[in-house]
Coordinates of C-alpha atoms in Angstrom, one line a residue:
Q417 CA 35.2 104.7 -8.4
V418 CA 32.6 106.6 -6.6
M419 CA 31.9 104.4 -3.6
S420 CA 34.0 102.5 -1.3
T421 CA 33.4 98.8 -0.4
D422 CA 35.0 99.4 3.0
V423 CA 32.1 101.3 4.5
K424 CA 32.8 103.0 7.8
C425 CA 29.7 103.7 9.9
L426 CA 28.9 105.7 13.0
R427 CA 26.2 105.0 15.6
P428 CA 23.5 107.6 16.3
V429 CA 25.3 108.2 19.7
E430 CA 29.0 107.8 19.4
R431 CA 32.1 108.4 21.4
A432 CA 33.9 111.6 20.3
G433 CA 37.2 109.6 20.2
V434 CA 35.7 107.1 17.8
V435 CA 34.6 109.9 15.5
Y436 CA 37.9 111.6 15.8
E437 CA 39.9 108.5 14.9
L438 CA 37.6 107.6 12.0
L439 CA 38.2 111.1 10.5
R440 CA 41.9 110.8 11.1
N441 CA 42.3 107.4 9.5
Y442 CA 39.8 107.6 6.6
S443 CA 39.3 110.2 3.9
H444 CA 35.6 109.5 3.3
G445 CA 33.5 112.6 2.7
T446 CA 30.3 111.2 4.2
F447 CA 29.6 108.5 6.8
P448 CA 26.3 106.5 7.3
I449 CA 24.7 106.8 10.7
V450 CA 23.5 103.2 11.5
D451 CA 21.8 102.0 14.6
T452 CA 23.4 98.7 15.3
A453 CA 21.0 98.1 18.3
S454 CA 18.0 97.9 15.9
Q455 CA 19.5 95.5 13.4
G456 CA 21.2 98.1 11.2
T457 CA 18.6 100.9 10.8
L458 CA 20.0 103.7 8.6
Y459 CA 19.3 107.0 10.3
G460 CA 21.0 109.1 7.7
T461 CA 24.5 110.4 6.9
A462 CA 26.9 112.8 8.4
S463 CA 29.4 114.8 6.3
R464 CA 33.0 115.0 7.2
S465 CA 32.7 118.8 7.4
M466 CA 29.8 118.6 9.8
L467 CA 31.6 116.1 12.0
C468 CA 34.8 118.2 12.1
T469 CA 32.7 121.3 13.0
L470 CA 30.9 119.4 15.8
L471 CA 34.2 118.2 17.2
Q472 CA 35.9 121.6 16.9
R473 CA 33.0 123.2 18.7
R474 CA 33.2 120.5 21.4
A475 CA 29.5 119.6 20.9
F476 CA 29.7 116.4 23.0
G477 CA 28.4 115.4 26.4
S478 CA 30.2 114.1 29.4
P479 CA 31.2 110.4 29.5
D480 CA 28.7 109.6 32.3
V481 CA 25.7 111.2 30.5
L482 CA 24.4 107.7 29.5
S483 CA 24.7 106.1 33.0
E484 CA 21.0 106.6 33.9
Y485 CA 20.0 104.7 30.7
D486 CA 22.2 101.6 31.3
G487 CA 20.3 98.5 30.3
C488 CA 17.1 100.1 29.2
G489 CA 17.9 100.4 25.5
F490 CA 15.9 103.6 25.1
L491 CA 17.4 107.1 25.1
G492 CA 14.1 109.1 24.8
P493 CA 14.1 112.8 24.2
K494 CA 17.0 113.7 26.5
R495 CA 19.8 115.7 24.8
L496 CA 23.1 113.9 25.2
S497 CA 25.3 116.6 23.9
P498 CA 25.1 120.4 23.4
L499 CA 22.8 121.5 20.6
V500 CA 24.5 123.1 17.6
Q501 CA 22.3 125.0 15.3
W502 CA 22.5 124.2 11.6
D503 CA 23.3 127.8 10.7
T504 CA 26.4 127.6 13.0
I505 CA 27.7 124.7 10.9
E506 CA 26.8 126.5 7.7
R507 CA 28.5 129.7 8.8
A508 CA 31.8 128.0 8.4
Y509 CA 31.2 127.4 4.7
P510 CA 33.3 127.3 2.6
R511 CA 36.1 127.1 5.1
Y512 CA 34.9 124.2 7.2
P513 CA 37.5 123.0 9.8
T514 CA 39.5 119.9 8.9
I515 CA 40.4 117.1 11.4
D516 CA 43.8 118.8 11.7
D517 CA 42.0 121.9 13.2
V518 CA 40.4 119.8 15.9
E519 CA 42.1 119.7 19.3
M520 CA 41.1 116.7 21.5
R521 CA 41.8 117.3 25.1
P522 CA 42.5 114.6 27.7
G523 CA 39.2 112.9 28.5
D524 CA 37.4 114.1 25.3
E525 CA 37.6 110.7 23.7
N526 CA 35.1 109.2 26.1
C527 CA 32.5 112.0 25.7
W528 CA 29.3 111.3 23.8
L529 CA 28.5 112.9 20.4
D530 CA 24.7 112.7 19.7
L531 CA 24.6 112.6 15.9

């Protein structure tokens, strides 16, 4: 079997704790990024190795970063989490971090990860 029928999706902007728990509880190699606010638009996919690298590098924004957008439904060009260059992620190859290498500190779970 190549594909799972129990698909686990992430939103384009997701809580770091949600991503962490998903990686802890499921062994999928790739996760679809789906915008549930726009009736399920597929934005792309995120690999397990990329997500682990982003979490390990703490590439997430503070929990209150979305407060100014409450109710408007549009995020615009504002960066919600620190930018991580693609070559930074690729530099870890072939020894990408695993979820066991990621340390979540108190309060990290509510931070936003802009995928």
